[in-house]
Amino acid sequence: MKVFLKIWRQKDAKAEGKLVDYEMDDVIPHMSFLEMMDTLNEKLIVQGEHPVEFDHDCREGICGQCGVMINGRAHGPLKNTTTCQLHMRSFKDGDTIYIEPFRAEAFPVKRDLKVDRSAFDRIIGAGGFVSVNTGQAPEANSIPVTHEMAESAFDSAACIGCGACVATCKNSSAALFTSAKISHLVKLPQGKLEARKRALTMVAQMDRENFGHCSNTEACEVECPQHISVLNIARMNWEFAKAKVLK
Amino acid sequence: MELNAKIPPGPLKDKWSYYKDHAKLVNPANRKKLEVIVVGTGLAGSSAAASLAEMGYKVKSFCFQDSARRAHSVAAQGGVNAAKNYKNDGDSVYRMFYDTIKGGDFRSREANVYRLAECSLALIDQAVAQGVPFGREYGGYLNNRSFGGVQVSRTFYSRGQTGQQLLLGAYQALIRQVAAKTVHLHTRHEMLELVVVEGKARGIIVRNLDTGEIERHSAHAVILATGGFGKIYYLSTLAMGCNASAIWRAHKKGALMASPSWTQIHPTSLPQSGGYQSKLTLMSESLRNDGRIWVPLKKEDPRKPNDIPEQERDYYLERRYPAFGNLAPRDISSRAAKERIDAGFGIGAQKNAVYLDFSKAIREQGKEKIKEKYGNLFSMYQKITDIDAYAEPMMISPAAHFSMGGLWVDYELMTTVPGLFALGEANFADHGANRLGANSLLQACVDGYFVAPYTVSNYLAEEIKTGAIDANRPEFIAAENNAKELLNRLASIKGNKTADYYHKKLGKLLYDHCGLSRNREGLNYAIAEIKKLQEDFYANLAVPGSAQEMNGELEKAGRVADYLEVAQLMCYDALTREESCGAHFREEHQTPEGEALRNDEKFCFVSAWGWNGPDEEPLLVPEPLTFENVNLTVRSYK
Ligand SMILES: Cc1cc2nc3c(=O)[nH]c(=O)nc-3n(C[C@H](O)[C@H](O)[C@H](O)COP(=O)(O)OP(=O)(O)OC[C@H]3O[C@@H](n4cnc5c(N)ncnc54)[C@H](O)[C@@H]3O)c2cc1C
Ligand code: FES
């Protein structure tokens, strides 16, 4: 099949970027989207042009390193799927595909489709952990956790930190990301002790990083590759309010 | 050169206690004067960096991804082993030790393996305390399941994302230290050189992948936790950036490599569908608990799998290995699949796969139960192949997966370069010639959380008076120049073939001749072909742009340059081992039934290799293995 690509090219953080046209006429529907990009790059390299820089590593939807806007949607047309898991069979022969970086003030573009998502690490650093040192742990079965609660904590903990939630949000809010970690830890007895402090410091860091505020459009949930629910945001708000009142 | 594994004295079960009781300690006030470099933020690297920082050392941590949380440990699905015996099914530290030694086909060290099993207990405690949401029973206690190669249930899991959850625990511990400023974290930095000063590892040269800048970093000890290099086969279950470069550059500075050709080829990955393909996705081995593997009895059977009646299916694992059936160890399962595929019974468009069938399990347990256990794997399968595996069998095929080989280390996980440690998949360690499923997440964690804090401290105790290491020493400058020279060389060839072109060629050569089965002729052929490919690489490689900017192609080219050298060593390693053991199957050495034939008389040793320069054959230094606690038996799963 044949596709027409319009890809964002930007030499570095300071340079101005623009959409550049490319044509691919040997696309196979079974190819993954990133394999299509590899094929394009192979051609550019042989012509001596700089290939399109894009982020990726595991290519199986779990590391969270890949992620671009495809026709205006984070990770492309499929629901709950990472860019690396998207296949060309989701497009039609003759389609024009716009490929752009995840855009947010907190995610500056580094080159082409690569953005800086280190703000996420700093949000985790503000309290997204249990303060336990190596060696301090008690016997694992000494604190029972119900099956349902463990599963629910897992649902929140499954976030891969790709940033699609931010990219898709009209406010560039990191509420889904931050709330997923707050919820994961507050659901488990091990994480409960620090819950109040965590809610305050993580939310404060999120604001400091220039992410926008959540206005409950729920767009993030639709794009999230791990189906992280917006109920996590409700829980974060509750934990935050509780912490404020009880402070 | 003689290798000393530094195994502590005393009975097997007391060796690790003996070591801990006698290891040298560093006074807390002195720890903040001592610096440690940790390359890698996977389970091994994150856990080591966090634990050492918690103790008070100054730690610098490095990874090539844009966040520490993305190290490839994140991709492990199935689970992590521990001898907790929560199922009351007769498990114990000794039994886990024995299963691992036997699973490794008696080519690993007893003392190391025992320590691995012993520390597995504390690892589960540690992970739970960090908030890792392991699967639980309805009563609230931890659940576990069984995995290939064993008869007890000792595998703990977080749905199908165990590696991710364990890694997030370790990553959060690391980030907590970063926030406390005890760890200085450098993401998007790639290690290019090891710096050795007066015989000791004293630093590394790295490249900032966002800017192209070269940096020198010094320390009193260097830890490499840079993961596996199965990506050398190009098509593998590893991430695109996984590499041998860090350990290989250290190898060229004097660290021996052990058993480099022992690669685990995983039996349950998705088959290759075309030449454009960049990776093979793993379907967790845990699927074999409920899935049955078969091929049609008739060659080139054109029927759809569901139309082939029961009596016309060959459940070849159940047939050949009745005791373990579909749970036979990985090397055996992969080879059995290859045997059927080579004999013409393969299925799928390329006739390169076998079926993994859940119909019986769904009939017996219900679709909901299967969904709860493997839901994410089934949906991943559907995303990639567009096939609903609840309705028809999956198609699976063997794929390069795990490096049993790596840097040679002693009991302290120190390489042959003093002060250079190797942790996790980067070392050759505990898995012998074949790794048991769910043992390597464990090994990476145990190395980082529980072993390195003792053994690195023991080493640093002698460094208290050394003072800060000056990164302007001539050794640093020389190493930096070396790194720059290679980068500039690769960037200036300006030929017409991409790094991926060479990588794919190399991968195919290795898979065909140094993969699931090997023979002398093929290995000699491969060595000659790799040399030719290498010449072509340095003459015709195309890397656009320069070394002074972000340049993904240059990164790839550097990795392929190293792979071309590693591949030759792998072939030498396979060529000189005239026996079959674990993943290493030499066609010249098999029983009449086609099972592996070990040679304990001549090959009961680990092959460690020294670097003799680019045009010389490598130097073989054997480390004899002595077994005092187990009898070397034929590894039978029949
Ligand atoms: C798909 C898959 C599934 C698996 N499933 C299981 C399972 O269910 N159970 C199990 O026990 N094991 C499993 N394994 C194996 C297990 O995941 C790995 O062996 C283990 O996670 C390795 O951890 P590590 O810390 O050694 O390396 P990794 O997690 O690979 O980390 C390597 C680190 O080194 C860094 N690095 C590498 N090279 C450089 C360089 N040159 N410069 C700077 N940094 C560098 C990387 O950035 C990364 O941070 C699986 C493996 C794969 C591929
Ligand atoms: S490349 Fe890892 S999630 Fe897409």
mmCIF file of N, CA, C and O in Angstrom, chain B residues 342-378:
data_model
loop_
_atom_site.group_PDB
_atom_site.id
_atom_site.type_symbol
_atom_site.label_atom_id
_atom_site.label_comp_id
_atom_site.label_asym_id
_atom_site.label_seq_id
_atom_site.Cartn_x
_atom_site.Cartn_y
_atom_site.Cartn_z
ATOM 1 N N ASP B 342 11.934 -27.961 11.116
ATOM 2 C CA ASP B 342 12.912 -28.392 10.110
ATOM 3 C C ASP B 342 12.440 -29.639 9.368
ATOM 4 O O ASP B 342 12.760 -29.840 8.196
ATOM 5 N N ALA B 343 11.688 -30.479 10.078
ATOM 6 C CA ALA B 343 11.209 -31.715 9.435
ATOM 7 C C ALA B 343 10.015 -31.442 8.521
ATOM 8 O O ALA B 343 9.458 -32.361 7.925
ATOM 9 N N GLY B 344 9.581 -30.177 8.458
ATOM 10 C CA GLY B 344 8.527 -29.836 7.498
ATOM 11 C C GLY B 344 7.132 -29.755 8.087
ATOM 12 O O GLY B 344 6.149 -29.664 7.361
ATOM 13 N N PHE B 345 7.011 -29.796 9.423
ATOM 14 C CA PHE B 345 5.682 -29.770 10.034
ATOM 15 C C PHE B 345 5.293 -28.383 10.545
ATOM 16 O O PHE B 345 4.277 -28.220 11.196
ATOM 17 N N GLY B 346 6.156 -27.385 10.274
ATOM 18 C CA GLY B 346 5.876 -26.027 10.755
ATOM 19 C C GLY B 346 4.566 -25.492 10.183
ATOM 20 O O GLY B 346 4.110 -25.918 9.122
ATOM 21 N N ILE B 347 3.942 -24.558 10.899
ATOM 22 C CA ILE B 347 2.660 -24.003 10.461
ATOM 23 C C ILE B 347 2.791 -22.494 10.222
ATOM 24 O O ILE B 347 3.824 -21.902 10.514
ATOM 25 N N GLY B 348 1.756 -21.897 9.703
ATOM 26 C CA GLY B 348 1.764 -20.464 9.416
ATOM 27 C C GLY B 348 2.264 -20.191 8.015
ATOM 28 O O GLY B 348 2.754 -21.094 7.327
ATOM 29 N N ALA B 349 2.159 -18.928 7.605
ATOM 30 C CA ALA B 349 2.497 -18.557 6.230
ATOM 31 C C ALA B 349 3.930 -18.937 5.885
ATOM 32 O O ALA B 349 4.229 -19.364 4.769
ATOM 33 N N GLN B 350 4.838 -18.767 6.851
ATOM 34 C CA GLN B 350 6.243 -19.065 6.555
ATOM 35 C C GLN B 350 6.661 -20.466 7.037
ATOM 36 O O GLN B 350 7.849 -20.786 7.044
ATOM 37 N N LYS B 351 5.709 -21.250 7.494
ATOM 38 C CA LYS B 351 5.968 -22.623 7.986
ATOM 39 C C LYS B 351 7.051 -22.620 9.073
ATOM 40 O O LYS B 351 7.894 -23.511 9.150
ATOM 41 N N ASN B 352 7.053 -21.548 9.879
ATOM 42 C CA ASN B 352 8.122 -21.402 10.871
ATOM 43 C C ASN B 352 7.589 -21.363 12.296
ATOM 44 O O ASN B 352 8.230 -20.854 13.195
ATOM 45 N N ALA B 353 6.386 -21.908 12.507
ATOM 46 C CA ALA B 353 5.777 -21.796 13.834
ATOM 47 C C ALA B 353 5.115 -23.102 14.257
ATOM 48 O O ALA B 353 5.011 -24.047 13.469
ATOM 49 N N VAL B 354 4.695 -23.147 15.524
ATOM 50 C CA VAL B 354 3.916 -24.274 16.047
ATOM 51 C C VAL B 354 2.694 -23.690 16.776
ATOM 52 O O VAL B 354 2.661 -22.495 17.057
ATOM 53 N N TYR B 355 1.717 -24.523 17.062
ATOM 54 C CA TYR B 355 0.516 -24.025 17.751
ATOM 55 C C TYR B 355 0.666 -24.096 19.268
ATOM 56 O O TYR B 355 1.257 -25.038 19.806
ATOM 57 N N LEU B 356 0.069 -23.103 19.928
ATOM 58 C CA LEU B 356 -0.067 -23.119 21.380
ATOM 59 C C LEU B 356 -1.565 -22.965 21.634
ATOM 60 O O LEU B 356 -2.155 -21.916 21.383
ATOM 61 N N ASP B 357 -2.149 -24.029 22.134
ATOM 62 C CA ASP B 357 -3.594 -24.192 22.074
ATOM 63 C C ASP B 357 -4.222 -24.127 23.475
ATOM 64 O O ASP B 357 -3.821 -24.864 24.372
ATOM 65 N N PHE B 358 -5.221 -23.271 23.650
ATOM 66 C CA PHE B 358 -5.847 -23.107 24.964
ATOM 67 C C PHE B 358 -7.235 -23.723 25.044
ATOM 68 O O PHE B 358 -7.932 -23.559 26.034
ATOM 69 N N SER B 359 -7.646 -24.427 23.997
ATOM 70 C CA SER B 359 -9.047 -24.859 23.968
ATOM 71 C C SER B 359 -9.368 -25.775 25.153
ATOM 72 O O SER B 359 -10.431 -25.661 25.761
ATOM 73 N N LYS B 360 -8.433 -26.648 25.515
ATOM 74 C CA LYS B 360 -8.708 -27.569 26.622
ATOM 75 C C LYS B 360 -8.861 -26.786 27.932
ATOM 76 O O LYS B 360 -9.795 -26.995 28.699
ATOM 77 N N ALA B 361 -7.930 -25.847 28.159
ATOM 78 C CA ALA B 361 -7.979 -25.052 29.388
ATOM 79 C C ALA B 361 -9.258 -24.223 29.459
ATOM 80 O O ALA B 361 -9.876 -24.097 30.519
ATOM 81 N N ILE B 362 -9.660 -23.669 28.323
ATOM 82 C CA ILE B 362 -10.879 -22.850 28.313
ATOM 83 C C ILE B 362 -12.095 -23.732 28.593
ATOM 84 O O ILE B 362 -12.991 -23.365 29.338
ATOM 85 N N ARG B 363 -12.062 -24.942 28.022
ATOM 86 C CA ARG B 363 -13.153 -25.882 28.278
ATOM 87 C C ARG B 363 -13.236 -26.233 29.760
ATOM 88 O O ARG B 363 -14.292 -26.274 30.359
ATOM 89 N N GLU B 364 -12.074 -26.486 30.353
ATOM 90 C CA GLU B 364 -12.056 -26.967 31.734
ATOM 91 C C GLU B 364 -12.236 -25.843 32.760
ATOM 92 O O GLU B 364 -12.874 -26.018 33.780
ATOM 93 N N GLN B 365 -11.601 -24.675 32.505
ATOM 94 C CA GLN B 365 -11.605 -23.622 33.529
ATOM 95 C C GLN B 365 -12.520 -22.460 33.187
ATOM 96 O O GLN B 365 -12.797 -21.625 34.047
ATOM 97 N N GLY B 366 -12.938 -22.382 31.952
ATOM 98 C CA GLY B 366 -13.771 -21.246 31.538
ATOM 99 C C GLY B 366 -12.918 -20.108 31.013
ATOM 100 O O GLY B 366 -11.794 -19.894 31.457
ATOM 101 N N LYS B 367 -13.499 -19.373 30.091
ATOM 102 C CA LYS B 367 -12.773 -18.285 29.438
ATOM 103 C C LYS B 367 -12.383 -17.187 30.437
ATOM 104 O O LYS B 367 -11.300 -16.613 30.365
ATOM 105 N N GLU B 368 -13.287 -16.936 31.408
ATOM 106 C CA GLU B 368 -13.027 -15.862 32.370
ATOM 107 C C GLU B 368 -11.745 -16.106 33.153
ATOM 108 O O GLU B 368 -10.937 -15.215 33.379
ATOM 109 N N LYS B 369 -11.570 -17.358 33.581
ATOM 110 C CA LYS B 369 -10.385 -17.717 34.379
ATOM 111 C C LYS B 369 -9.118 -17.505 33.539
ATOM 112 O O LYS B 369 -8.117 -16.971 34.013
ATOM 113 N N ILE B 370 -9.183 -17.940 32.301
ATOM 114 C CA ILE B 370 -8.022 -17.803 31.417
ATOM 115 C C ILE B 370 -7.738 -16.320 31.172
ATOM 116 O O ILE B 370 -6.597 -15.872 31.166
ATOM 117 N N LYS B 371 -8.808 -15.570 31.049
ATOM 118 C CA LYS B 371 -8.672 -14.138 30.819
ATOM 119 C C LYS B 371 -7.995 -13.458 32.012
ATOM 120 O O LYS B 371 -7.136 -12.595 31.866
ATOM 121 N N GLU B 372 -8.409 -13.878 33.188
ATOM 122 C CA GLU B 372 -7.829 -13.269 34.387
ATOM 123 C C GLU B 372 -6.330 -13.570 34.470
ATOM 124 O O GLU B 372 -5.527 -12.726 34.843
ATOM 125 N N LYS B 373 -5.976 -14.797 34.080
ATOM 126 C CA LYS B 373 -4.560 -15.173 34.179
ATOM 127 C C LYS B 373 -3.720 -14.514 33.103
ATOM 128 O O LYS B 373 -2.591 -14.120 33.348
ATOM 129 N N TYR B 374 -4.222 -14.482 31.882
ATOM 130 C CA TYR B 374 -3.352 -14.097 30.763
ATOM 131 C C TYR B 374 -3.953 -13.013 29.884
ATOM 132 O O TYR B 374 -3.512 -12.819 28.752
ATOM 133 N N GLY B 375 -4.974 -12.332 30.411
ATOM 134 C CA GLY B 375 -5.720 -11.378 29.588
ATOM 135 C C GLY B 375 -4.837 -10.454 28.771
ATOM 136 O O GLY B 375 -5.023 -10.281 27.567
ATOM 137 N N ASN B 376 -3.816 -9.869 29.429
ATOM 138 C CA ASN B 376 -3.012 -8.880 28.698
ATOM 139 C C ASN B 376 -2.193 -9.542 27.584
ATOM 140 O O ASN B 376 -1.922 -8.928 26.562
ATOM 141 N N LEU B 377 -1.813 -10.820 27.789
ATOM 142 C CA LEU B 377 -1.043 -11.503 26.749
ATOM 143 C C LEU B 377 -1.922 -11.789 25.529
ATOM 144 O O LEU B 377 -1.492 -11.639 24.387
ATOM 145 N N PHE B 378 -3.158 -12.193 25.812
ATOM 146 C CA PHE B 378 -4.072 -12.462 24.706
ATOM 147 C C PHE B 378 -4.366 -11.183 23.929
ATOM 148 O O PHE B 378 -4.450 -11.207 22.702
#
